mmCIF file of C-alpha atoms and ligand atoms in Angstrom:
data_model
loop_
_atom_site.group_PDB
_atom_site.id
_atom_site.type_symbol
_atom_site.label_atom_id
_atom_site.label_comp_id
_atom_site.label_asym_id
_atom_site.label_seq_id
_atom_site.Cartn_x
_atom_site.Cartn_y
_atom_site.Cartn_z
ATOM 1 C CA MET A 1 16.148 5.716 21.342
ATOM 2 C CA VAL A 2 13.657 8.324 20.137
ATOM 3 C CA ILE A 3 14.494 12.264 19.873
ATOM 4 C CA ASP A 4 11.446 14.357 19.463
ATOM 5 C CA ASP A 5 11.045 17.701 20.607
ATOM 6 C CA ASN A 6 7.614 17.475 21.211
ATOM 7 C CA ASN A 7 6.314 20.079 19.040
ATOM 8 C CA GLU A 8 2.806 20.576 19.671
ATOM 9 C CA ASP A 9 1.398 21.391 15.975
ATOM 10 C CA SER A 10 3.136 18.448 14.378
ATOM 11 C CA SER A 11 1.071 17.846 11.313
ATOM 12 C CA SER A 12 0.091 14.450 12.710
ATOM 13 C CA LYS A 13 -0.961 16.200 15.862
ATOM 14 C CA ILE A 14 -3.671 18.490 14.006
ATOM 15 C CA ALA A 15 -4.798 15.714 11.544
ATOM 16 C CA ALA A 16 -8.084 14.161 11.571
ATOM 17 C CA GLY A 17 -6.592 10.746 11.087
ATOM 18 C CA ILE A 18 -8.681 9.751 8.146
ATOM 19 C CA ILE A 19 -8.392 6.955 6.050
ATOM 20 C CA ASN A 20 -10.039 7.660 3.143
ATOM 21 C CA PRO A 21 -9.510 5.172 -0.142
ATOM 22 C CA VAL A 22 -10.584 7.668 -2.748
ATOM 23 C CA THR A 23 -9.452 11.188 -3.773
ATOM 24 C CA GLY A 24 -9.683 14.157 -6.275
ATOM 25 C CA ARG A 25 -13.065 14.689 -8.178
ATOM 26 C CA ARG A 26 -12.213 11.467 -10.113
ATOM 27 C CA TYR A 27 -13.109 9.594 -7.303
ATOM 28 C CA ALA A 28 -9.666 7.492 -8.274
ATOM 29 C CA TYR A 29 -8.209 4.983 -5.790
ATOM 30 C CA THR A 30 -5.866 6.392 -3.506
ATOM 31 C CA TRP A 31 -2.104 4.892 -4.263
ATOM 32 C CA MET A 32 -1.504 1.368 -3.066
ATOM 33 C CA ILE A 33 -4.566 1.729 -1.048
ATOM 34 C CA ASP A 34 -5.672 -1.580 -1.411
ATOM 35 C CA ASP A 35 -2.001 -3.267 0.449
ATOM 36 C CA VAL A 36 -2.203 -0.059 2.830
ATOM 37 C CA MET A 37 -5.313 0.316 4.303
ATOM 38 C CA PRO A 38 -5.754 -3.008 5.519
ATOM 39 C CA PHE A 39 -1.623 -2.864 6.891
ATOM 40 C CA ALA A 40 -2.172 0.234 8.527
ATOM 41 C CA ILE A 41 -5.628 -1.154 10.412
ATOM 42 C CA GLN A 42 -3.872 -4.275 11.606
ATOM 43 C CA CYS A 43 -1.005 -2.010 12.885
ATOM 44 C CA TYR A 44 -3.490 0.179 14.864
ATOM 45 C CA GLU A 45 -5.220 -2.866 16.326
ATOM 46 C CA GLU A 46 -2.349 -4.128 17.405
ATOM 47 C CA ILE A 47 -0.840 -0.774 18.878
ATOM 48 C CA GLU A 48 -4.398 -0.507 20.622
ATOM 49 C CA SER A 49 -3.993 -4.229 22.013
ATOM 50 C CA GLU A 50 -0.609 -3.257 23.467
ATOM 51 C CA LEU A 51 -1.444 -0.102 24.313
ATOM 52 C CA GLY A 52 -4.978 -0.461 25.984
ATOM 53 C CA ILE A 53 -6.761 2.010 24.042
ATOM 54 C CA LYS A 54 -9.308 2.469 20.931
ATOM 55 C CA LEU A 55 -7.402 4.401 18.397
ATOM 56 C CA ALA A 56 -8.683 3.435 14.486
ATOM 57 C CA TYR A 57 -12.622 3.725 14.215
ATOM 58 C CA SER A 58 -14.839 2.379 11.131
ATOM 59 C CA LYS A 59 -16.405 5.376 9.851
ATOM 60 C CA SER A 60 -17.788 5.298 6.306
ATOM 61 C CA ILE A 61 -17.508 9.027 4.595
ATOM 62 C CA ILE A 62 -20.948 10.319 3.214
ATOM 63 C CA ASP A 63 -19.721 12.597 0.142
ATOM 64 C CA PHE A 64 -22.238 14.974 -0.341
ATOM 65 C CA PHE A 65 -22.353 16.414 -3.834
ATOM 66 C CA PRO A 66 -21.842 19.790 -4.468
ATOM 67 C CA SER A 67 -22.722 20.030 -8.074
ATOM 68 C CA PRO A 68 -24.477 17.655 -10.644
ATOM 69 C CA GLN A 69 -21.551 17.348 -12.388
ATOM 70 C CA MET A 70 -19.859 15.707 -9.417
ATOM 71 C CA LEU A 71 -23.081 13.089 -8.595
ATOM 72 C CA ASN A 72 -22.333 11.789 -12.695
ATOM 73 C CA ALA A 73 -18.509 11.538 -11.199
ATOM 74 C CA PHE A 74 -19.603 9.409 -8.727
ATOM 75 C CA ALA A 75 -22.247 7.439 -10.525
ATOM 76 C CA ASP A 76 -19.711 6.987 -13.788
ATOM 77 C CA ARG A 77 -16.812 5.674 -11.337
ATOM 78 C CA LEU A 78 -19.055 3.838 -9.075
ATOM 79 C CA MET A 79 -20.407 1.589 -12.267
ATOM 80 C CA GLU A 80 -16.568 1.014 -13.364
ATOM 81 C CA ASN A 81 -15.435 0.022 -10.326
ATOM 82 C CA ASP A 82 -17.449 -0.878 -6.720
ATOM 83 C CA THR A 83 -14.791 -1.300 -4.347
ATOM 84 C CA TYR A 84 -14.877 1.985 -2.395
ATOM 85 C CA LEU A 85 -17.649 3.602 -3.950
ATOM 86 C CA HIS A 86 -21.394 3.213 -2.934
ATOM 87 C CA SER A 87 -24.949 4.611 -3.340
ATOM 88 C CA TYR A 88 -26.793 5.749 -0.316
ATOM 89 C CA PRO A 89 -30.219 4.618 -1.021
ATOM 90 C CA ASP A 90 -32.172 6.600 1.528
ATOM 91 C CA GLN A 91 -30.991 9.893 0.513
ATOM 92 C CA ASN A 92 -33.234 12.007 2.429
ATOM 93 C CA HIS A 93 -31.684 10.293 5.819
ATOM 94 C CA PHE A 94 -29.322 13.380 6.252
ATOM 95 C CA ASN A 95 -31.351 16.126 5.874
ATOM 96 C CA GLN A 96 -31.914 16.243 9.686
ATOM 97 C CA TYR A 97 -28.607 17.365 10.057
ATOM 98 C CA PHE A 98 -27.343 19.097 6.530
ATOM 99 C CA ASN A 99 -28.437 21.263 3.892
ATOM 100 C CA TYR A 100 -27.533 19.232 0.337
ATOM 101 C CA ASP A 101 -28.942 20.174 -3.030
ATOM 102 C CA PHE A 102 -27.564 17.147 -5.076
ATOM 103 C CA GLY A 103 -27.852 13.800 -3.373
ATOM 104 C CA CYS A 104 -24.951 12.122 -1.614
ATOM 105 C CA GLY A 105 -22.820 8.739 -2.121
ATOM 106 C CA GLU A 106 -21.060 6.832 0.865
ATOM 107 C CA ILE A 107 -16.919 5.667 0.429
ATOM 108 C CA LYS A 108 -16.252 2.432 2.509
ATOM 109 C CA PRO A 109 -14.383 1.439 3.966
ATOM 110 C CA ALA A 110 -13.087 4.259 5.758
ATOM 111 C CA TYR A 111 -11.395 4.832 8.966
ATOM 112 C CA THR A 112 -10.513 7.912 11.393
ATOM 113 C CA VAL A 113 -7.644 7.336 13.763
ATOM 114 C CA HIS A 114 -7.185 8.768 16.535
ATOM 115 C CA LEU A 115 -3.417 10.385 16.123
ATOM 116 C CA GLN A 116 -3.262 12.729 18.689
ATOM 117 C CA LEU A 117 -3.795 9.922 21.614
ATOM 118 C CA LEU A 118 -1.732 7.077 19.714
ATOM 119 C CA LEU A 119 1.611 9.910 19.633
ATOM 120 C CA SER A 120 1.212 10.568 23.606
ATOM 121 C CA SER A 121 0.541 7.094 24.521
ATOM 122 C CA TRP A 122 3.583 5.444 22.704
ATOM 123 C CA LYS A 123 5.515 8.018 24.240
ATOM 124 C CA LYS A 124 4.214 7.011 27.575
ATOM 125 C CA LYS A 125 5.526 3.949 26.747
ATOM 126 C CA LEU A 126 8.816 4.670 25.339
ATOM 127 C CA ASN A 127 9.401 6.716 28.407
ATOM 128 C CA GLU A 128 8.649 4.374 31.118
ATOM 129 C CA LEU A 129 11.257 2.435 28.598
ATOM 130 C CA HIS A 130 13.535 5.333 29.066
ATOM 131 C CA SER A 131 13.385 5.125 25.183
ATOM 132 C CA VAL A 132 12.758 8.948 24.180
ATOM 133 C CA SER A 133 14.746 12.150 24.832
ATOM 134 C CA GLU A 134 12.571 15.144 24.503
ATOM 135 C CA GLN A 135 14.675 17.650 23.044
ATOM 136 C CA LYS A 136 15.362 19.734 19.371
ATOM 137 C CA PHE A 137 18.161 17.253 18.032
ATOM 138 C CA ASN A 138 20.843 19.520 16.533
ATOM 139 C CA VAL A 139 22.735 17.837 13.703
ATOM 140 C CA ASN A 140 25.995 19.509 14.100
ATOM 141 C CA GLU A 141 26.232 17.079 17.125
ATOM 142 C CA LEU A 142 25.824 14.302 14.965
ATOM 143 C CA LYS A 143 28.681 12.308 13.893
ATOM 144 C CA ILE A 144 28.648 9.824 11.424
ATOM 145 C CA ASP A 145 31.239 6.636 11.021
ATOM 146 C CA LYS A 146 31.753 3.847 8.332
ATOM 147 C CA ASP A 147 29.827 1.789 10.545
ATOM 148 C CA PHE A 148 28.013 3.614 13.979
ATOM 149 C CA ILE A 149 26.844 7.013 14.469
ATOM 150 C CA SER A 150 27.438 9.033 17.697
ATOM 151 C CA TYR A 151 25.101 11.492 19.246
ATOM 152 C CA GLN A 152 26.060 13.041 22.862
ATOM 153 C CA ASN A 153 26.255 10.117 24.833
ATOM 154 C CA ILE A 154 23.785 7.748 22.021
ATOM 155 C CA ALA A 155 25.776 5.018 20.338
ATOM 156 C CA ALA A 156 23.846 3.355 17.247
ATOM 157 C CA GLN A 157 24.354 1.771 14.235
ATOM 158 C CA LYS A 158 22.351 3.936 12.404
ATOM 159 C CA ILE A 159 20.033 7.097 12.204
ATOM 160 C CA ILE A 160 16.113 7.493 10.563
ATOM 161 C CA PHE A 161 14.705 11.002 10.077
ATOM 162 C CA CYS A 162 11.423 11.020 10.759
ATOM 163 C CA GLU A 163 11.463 14.971 10.470
ATOM 164 C CA GLY A 164 7.859 15.610 8.609
ATOM 165 C CA THR A 165 8.326 19.162 7.100
ATOM 166 C CA ASP A 166 11.388 19.819 9.573
ATOM 167 C CA GLY A 167 13.022 17.398 7.029
ATOM 168 C CA VAL A 168 13.716 20.184 4.113
ATOM 169 C CA ASN A 169 16.643 21.368 5.982
ATOM 170 C CA ASN A 170 17.960 18.088 6.962
ATOM 171 C CA PRO A 171 21.724 18.442 5.152
ATOM 172 C CA TRP A 172 21.753 14.572 3.867
ATOM 173 C CA PHE A 173 17.967 15.036 2.612
ATOM 174 C CA GLN A 174 17.836 18.469 1.350
ATOM 175 C CA PRO A 175 17.408 17.897 -2.568
ATOM 176 C CA LEU A 176 14.597 15.833 -1.760
ATOM 177 C CA PRO A 177 11.846 17.210 -3.840
ATOM 178 C CA TYR A 178 9.637 18.487 -0.884
ATOM 179 C CA ALA A 179 6.699 20.704 -1.495
ATOM 180 C CA PRO A 180 5.674 21.461 1.965
ATOM 181 C CA ASN A 181 1.826 22.455 1.863
ATOM 182 C CA LYS A 182 -0.196 24.019 4.764
ATOM 183 C CA GLY A 183 -3.733 23.100 6.391
ATOM 184 C CA GLU A 184 -6.003 24.189 8.498
ATOM 185 C CA ALA A 185 -8.618 22.651 10.774
ATOM 186 C CA LEU A 186 -11.426 24.072 13.406
ATOM 187 C CA ILE A 187 -12.201 21.797 16.129
ATOM 188 C CA ILE A 188 -16.186 22.114 16.675
ATOM 189 C CA GLU A 189 -18.669 21.091 19.536
ATOM 190 C CA CYS A 190 -22.071 20.332 17.955
ATOM 191 C CA ASN A 191 -24.333 18.147 20.285
ATOM 192 C CA GLU A 192 -27.378 17.332 17.935
ATOM 193 C CA LEU A 193 -25.009 15.579 15.363
ATOM 194 C CA THR A 194 -24.789 12.274 14.872
ATOM 195 C CA SER A 195 -20.735 10.520 15.141
ATOM 196 C CA GLU A 196 -21.685 7.327 13.011
ATOM 197 C CA HIS A 197 -19.639 8.926 9.586
ATOM 198 C CA VAL A 198 -17.711 11.452 8.615
ATOM 199 C CA PHE A 199 -19.113 14.080 6.341
ATOM 200 C CA LYS A 200 -17.844 16.034 3.400
ATOM 201 C CA LYS A 201 -18.441 18.857 1.207
ATOM 202 C CA GLY A 202 -16.054 20.877 0.194
ATOM 203 C CA LEU A 203 -14.968 20.219 3.797
ATOM 204 C CA MET A 204 -14.422 17.772 5.634
ATOM 205 C CA LEU A 205 -16.368 17.240 8.853
ATOM 206 C CA ALA A 206 -14.887 14.083 11.137
ATOM 207 C CA PRO A 207 -15.729 13.241 14.856
ATOM 208 C CA LEU A 208 -13.616 13.431 17.584
ATOM 209 C CA PRO A 209 -13.409 10.265 20.551
ATOM 210 C CA ASP A 210 -14.561 12.842 22.769
ATOM 211 C CA GLU A 211 -18.827 13.469 22.383
ATOM 212 C CA ASN A 212 -19.830 16.367 20.446
ATOM 213 C CA ILE A 213 -16.353 17.288 19.187
ATOM 214 C CA TYR A 214 -15.708 17.348 15.500
ATOM 215 C CA TRP A 215 -12.862 18.271 13.262
ATOM 216 C CA VAL A 216 -13.480 20.440 10.609
ATOM 217 C CA GLY A 217 -10.825 20.937 7.644
ATOM 218 C CA SER A 218 -8.934 21.584 5.761
ATOM 219 C CA ASN A 219 -7.326 23.579 2.563
ATOM 220 C CA TYR A 220 -4.306 23.056 0.717
ATOM 221 C CA GLN A 221 -2.046 26.312 0.414
ATOM 222 C CA TRP A 222 1.199 25.769 -1.936
ATOM 223 C CA GLU A 223 2.500 29.061 -0.810
ATOM 224 C CA PHE A 224 2.093 30.298 3.096
ATOM 225 C CA GLU A 225 3.817 32.969 4.967
ATOM 226 C CA ASN A 226 4.218 31.433 8.059
ATOM 227 C CA ASP A 227 2.408 28.440 9.715
ATOM 228 C CA GLN A 228 -0.036 29.597 11.934
ATOM 229 C CA PRO A 229 -3.844 29.844 11.777
ATOM 230 C CA SER A 230 -5.539 32.164 9.178
ATOM 231 C CA GLN A 231 -8.157 34.845 9.493
ATOM 232 C CA GLN A 232 -9.291 33.761 5.901
ATOM 233 C CA PHE A 233 -9.350 30.209 6.801
ATOM 234 C CA TYR A 234 -11.662 30.702 9.546
ATOM 235 C CA GLN A 235 -14.138 32.653 7.457
ATOM 236 C CA HIS A 236 -13.974 30.362 4.922
ATOM 237 C CA ALA A 237 -14.379 27.206 6.710
ATOM 238 C CA THR A 238 -17.455 28.984 9.272
ATOM 239 C CA SER A 239 -19.221 30.465 5.924
ATOM 240 C CA VAL A 240 -18.803 26.737 4.241
ATOM 241 C CA LEU A 241 -20.242 25.262 7.991
ATOM 242 C CA ASN A 242 -23.219 28.208 8.132
ATOM 243 C CA GLY A 243 -24.552 26.991 4.674
ATOM 244 C CA TRP A 244 -24.304 23.127 5.086
ATOM 245 C CA LEU A 245 -24.776 22.324 9.007
ATOM 246 C CA LYS A 246 -28.442 22.584 10.170
ATOM 247 C CA LYS A 247 -27.434 22.244 13.521
ATOM 248 C CA PRO A 248 -26.048 24.972 16.184
ATOM 249 C CA TYR A 249 -21.985 24.595 16.817
ATOM 250 C CA LYS A 250 -18.868 26.349 18.748
ATOM 251 C CA VAL A 251 -15.818 27.282 17.376
ATOM 252 C CA LEU A 252 -13.306 25.922 19.742
ATOM 253 C CA ALA A 253 -9.797 25.961 18.190
ATOM 254 C CA HIS A 254 -8.558 26.978 15.241
ATOM 255 C CA LYS A 255 -5.092 24.746 14.044
ATOM 256 C CA ALA A 256 -2.862 25.192 11.231
ATOM 257 C CA ALA A 257 0.405 22.635 10.315
ATOM 258 C CA VAL A 258 2.686 22.095 7.643
ATOM 259 C CA ARG A 259 2.180 18.587 5.951
ATOM 260 C CA PRO A 260 5.381 16.901 4.552
ATOM 261 C CA ALA A 261 4.400 17.032 1.585
ATOM 262 C CA THR A 262 6.719 15.970 -2.178
ATOM 263 C CA LEU A 263 6.407 16.940 -5.708
ATOM 264 C CA GLU A 264 5.684 13.238 -6.845
ATOM 265 C CA ARG A 265 3.146 12.892 -4.167
ATOM 266 C CA ARG A 266 5.128 9.656 -3.115
ATOM 267 C CA PRO A 267 7.073 8.862 0.464
ATOM 268 C CA PHE A 268 11.112 8.819 1.055
ATOM 269 C CA VAL A 269 12.057 6.013 2.723
ATOM 270 C CA GLY A 270 15.320 4.272 2.565
ATOM 271 C CA PHE A 271 18.954 5.096 3.128
ATOM 272 C CA HIS A 272 21.177 7.285 1.715
ATOM 273 C CA PRO A 273 23.134 5.800 -1.182
ATOM 274 C CA GLN A 274 26.243 7.674 0.282
ATOM 275 C CA PHE A 275 25.732 7.206 3.929
ATOM 276 C CA GLN A 276 24.499 3.948 4.622
ATOM 277 C CA ASN A 277 23.367 4.483 8.216
ATOM 278 C CA VAL A 278 21.829 7.460 7.872
ATOM 279 C CA GLY A 279 18.022 6.495 6.517
ATOM 280 C CA ILE A 280 14.774 8.709 6.320
ATOM 281 C CA LEU A 281 11.264 8.177 6.705
ATOM 282 C CA ASN A 282 9.107 11.107 5.402
ATOM 283 C CA GLY A 283 7.124 12.430 2.527
ATOM 284 C CA MET A 284 3.912 11.452 3.880
ATOM 285 C CA GLY A 285 2.210 13.937 2.707
ATOM 286 C CA THR A 286 -1.849 14.370 3.049
ATOM 287 C CA LYS A 287 -1.555 10.480 3.797
ATOM 288 C CA GLY A 288 0.015 9.754 6.923
ATOM 289 C CA THR A 289 -2.257 7.765 8.467
ATOM 290 C CA SER A 290 -2.157 5.166 5.485
ATOM 291 C CA LEU A 291 0.937 5.516 4.174
ATOM 292 C CA ALA A 292 3.208 5.760 7.540
ATOM 293 C CA PRO A 293 2.294 1.713 9.281
ATOM 294 C CA PHE A 294 3.333 0.464 6.351
ATOM 295 C CA PHE A 295 6.011 2.181 4.879
ATOM 296 C CA ALA A 296 7.797 1.923 8.339
ATOM 297 C CA HIS A 297 7.311 -1.675 8.413
ATOM 298 C CA GLN A 298 9.096 -1.751 4.746
ATOM 299 C CA LEU A 299 11.937 0.347 6.137
ATOM 300 C CA VAL A 300 12.463 -2.107 9.347
ATOM 301 C CA GLN A 301 12.551 -5.214 6.715
ATOM 302 C CA HIS A 302 14.542 -3.719 4.708
ATOM 303 C CA LEU A 303 17.042 -2.558 7.441
ATOM 304 C CA VAL A 304 17.032 -6.274 9.054
ATOM 305 C CA TYR A 305 16.474 -8.345 6.404
ATOM 306 C CA SER A 306 17.922 -6.496 3.068
ATOM 307 C CA PHE A 307 14.378 -6.464 1.726
ATOM 308 C CA PRO A 308 13.511 -4.119 -1.180
ATOM 309 C CA ILE A 309 11.546 -0.778 -0.781
ATOM 310 C CA VAL A 310 8.570 0.015 -3.191
ATOM 311 C CA PRO A 311 10.360 1.377 -6.092
ATOM 312 C CA GLN A 312 8.289 4.625 -6.244
ATOM 313 C CA ALA A 313 8.971 4.979 -2.240
ATOM 314 C CA ASP A 314 12.479 4.463 -2.717
ATOM 315 C CA VAL A 315 14.594 7.189 -1.345
ATOM 316 C CA HIS A 316 17.372 5.698 -4.323
ATOM 317 C CA ARG A 317 15.345 6.928 -6.845
ATOM 318 C CA PHE A 318 16.913 10.439 -6.232
ATOM 319 C CA THR A 319 20.388 8.511 -5.460
ATOM 320 C CA ARG A 320 21.913 11.147 -8.423
ATOM 321 C CA ILE A 321 20.755 14.070 -7.217
ATOM 322 C CA LEU A 322 21.475 12.849 -3.245
ATOM 323 C CA SER A 323 25.146 12.022 -4.876
ATOM 324 C CA ARG A 324 25.658 15.655 -6.196
HETATM 325 C C1 FAD B 1 -4.500 19.884 8.716
HETATM 326 C C2 FAD B 1 -4.486 19.157 8.207
HETATM 327 C C3 FAD B 1 -5.104 17.249 8.127
HETATM 328 C C4 FAD B 1 -4.759 16.043 7.778
HETATM 329 N N1 FAD B 1 -5.597 15.457 7.983
HETATM 330 C C5 FAD B 1 -4.694 14.268 7.109
HETATM 331 C C6 FAD B 1 -5.727 13.312 7.594
HETATM 332 O O1 FAD B 1 -7.238 13.192 7.704
HETATM 333 N N2 FAD B 1 -5.420 11.655 7.227
HETATM 334 C C7 FAD B 1 -4.129 11.712 6.754
HETATM 335 O O2 FAD B 1 -4.008 10.589 6.789
HETATM 336 N N3 FAD B 1 -3.358 12.697 7.331
HETATM 337 C C8 FAD B 1 -3.580 13.885 6.793
HETATM 338 N N4 FAD B 1 -2.841 14.948 7.343
HETATM 339 C C9 FAD B 1 -1.140 14.655 7.004
HETATM 340 C C10 FAD B 1 -0.606 13.657 7.857
HETATM 341 O O3 FAD B 1 -0.332 14.885 9.266
HETATM 342 C C11 FAD B 1 0.869 13.616 7.531
HETATM 343 O O4 FAD B 1 0.751 13.086 6.806
HETATM 344 C C12 FAD B 1 1.450 12.994 8.556
HETATM 345 O O5 FAD B 1 0.838 13.002 10.055
HETATM 346 C C13 FAD B 1 3.212 13.397 8.451
HETATM 347 O O6 FAD B 1 3.241 12.436 9.988
HETATM 348 P P1 FAD B 1 5.421 12.881 10.462
HETATM 349 O O7 FAD B 1 5.601 12.027 11.146
HETATM 350 O O8 FAD B 1 5.848 12.251 8.692
HETATM 351 O O9 FAD B 1 5.519 14.146 10.375
HETATM 352 P P2 FAD B 1 5.361 15.155 11.752
HETATM 353 O O10 FAD B 1 3.629 14.994 12.474
HETATM 354 O O11 FAD B 1 5.170 16.273 11.470
HETATM 355 O O12 FAD B 1 6.269 14.344 13.037
HETATM 356 C C14 FAD B 1 7.486 15.115 13.006
HETATM 357 C C15 FAD B 1 7.714 14.979 14.478
HETATM 358 O O13 FAD B 1 9.398 15.633 14.292
HETATM 359 C C16 FAD B 1 9.385 16.178 14.981
HETATM 360 N N5 FAD B 1 11.046 16.664 15.380
HETATM 361 C C17 FAD B 1 11.042 17.941 13.145
HETATM 362 N N6 FAD B 1 12.668 18.126 13.578
HETATM 363 C C18 FAD B 1 13.143 17.982 14.536
HETATM 364 C C19 FAD B 1 14.138 18.008 15.375
HETATM 365 N N7 FAD B 1 15.127 18.569 14.714
HETATM 366 N N8 FAD B 1 14.234 18.000 17.026
HETATM 367 C C20 FAD B 1 13.409 16.972 17.576
HETATM 368 N N9 FAD B 1 12.144 16.838 16.943
HETATM 369 C C21 FAD B 1 11.780 16.778 15.664
HETATM 370 C C22 FAD B 1 8.307 17.362 15.062
HETATM 371 O O14 FAD B 1 8.210 17.831 16.610
HETATM 372 C C23 FAD B 1 7.411 16.423 15.356
HETATM 373 O O15 FAD B 1 7.157 15.986 16.004
HETATM 374 C C24 FAD B 1 -3.154 16.398 7.490
HETATM 375 C C25 FAD B 1 -2.306 17.047 7.681
HETATM 376 C C26 FAD B 1 -2.725 18.633 8.220
HETATM 377 C C27 FAD B 1 -1.956 19.550 8.507
#
């Protein structure tokens, strides 16, 4: 039974759903990417055939270097390891669409996943199975016994909290080192752009499944007053676009959400050390699209077969602070 309050501005619904195997200014490979990316893609493909919809798109990332230093960093990293980084021989290929002075490289394989469609379609399926209840979960109504839990008229062996950034207020897991991070995005319409790739130059510009519609973002704010779209981001993003994109575009929407990030940039997966029927799957940070399928599966394997969870993600690494 899934209980969800259908927040239209949850992190997953605002995200671009990009799976990028490299990260940061040094093009380091994303944590566990060799394991989590193929697992995630297989999982999305299985959901695609189950639901009869298209969710995951293979889209390499064209990285326009913002400076000669970044061009050099890319070249150095490519010499070390070329699993995900590739030179792009036709350097002028994107001149018709973009201004770029220092060339570009290609990151692949990389993917975009249509998370909004995934969530709405899966919810429809759960609805047909009478397995979803749309409401705000109220922790005060949850009763935890030794071998079962109960909530309103639901009785179950376990409960697993997947609350995203609202997890910071969960009474059982509150002491975990969350570091919520606000991000914003624009949805734009641009009729003369190719949707073959994701493009990156400071911001990411990613095609959405609807024709001529693109996602543009994001920023990373550790300190913020609220979770609403800000004028500051709007001005920044449109000024970047005006200097970068050569084609006319129209802003259709401006969105914001808070990512459930964590101080050590690793997820929280497993069961509470003292309340063994209370679990968590959270802390996906900036990488939910690739991490969530892998760690949801690990949690299920742990639940059913007692298989171990990757230690860096296992919530038992916080046994001391959770037992206070
Ligand atoms: C602007 C932006 C861009 C991003 N881009 C990417 C990207 O390209 N690639 C990527 O991998 N990640 C990206 N992310 C991060 C990604 O969105 C997260 O890692 C992921 O979506 C987190 O998923 P989640 O299910 O843990 O949390 P959420 O998506 O927040 O889901 C939690 C759900 O729990 C519900 N809930 C919480 N409390 C209650 C309650 N008490 N009762 C009922 N329901 C409740 C909420 O309503 C929500 O539906 C981005 C995030 C942002 C903000």
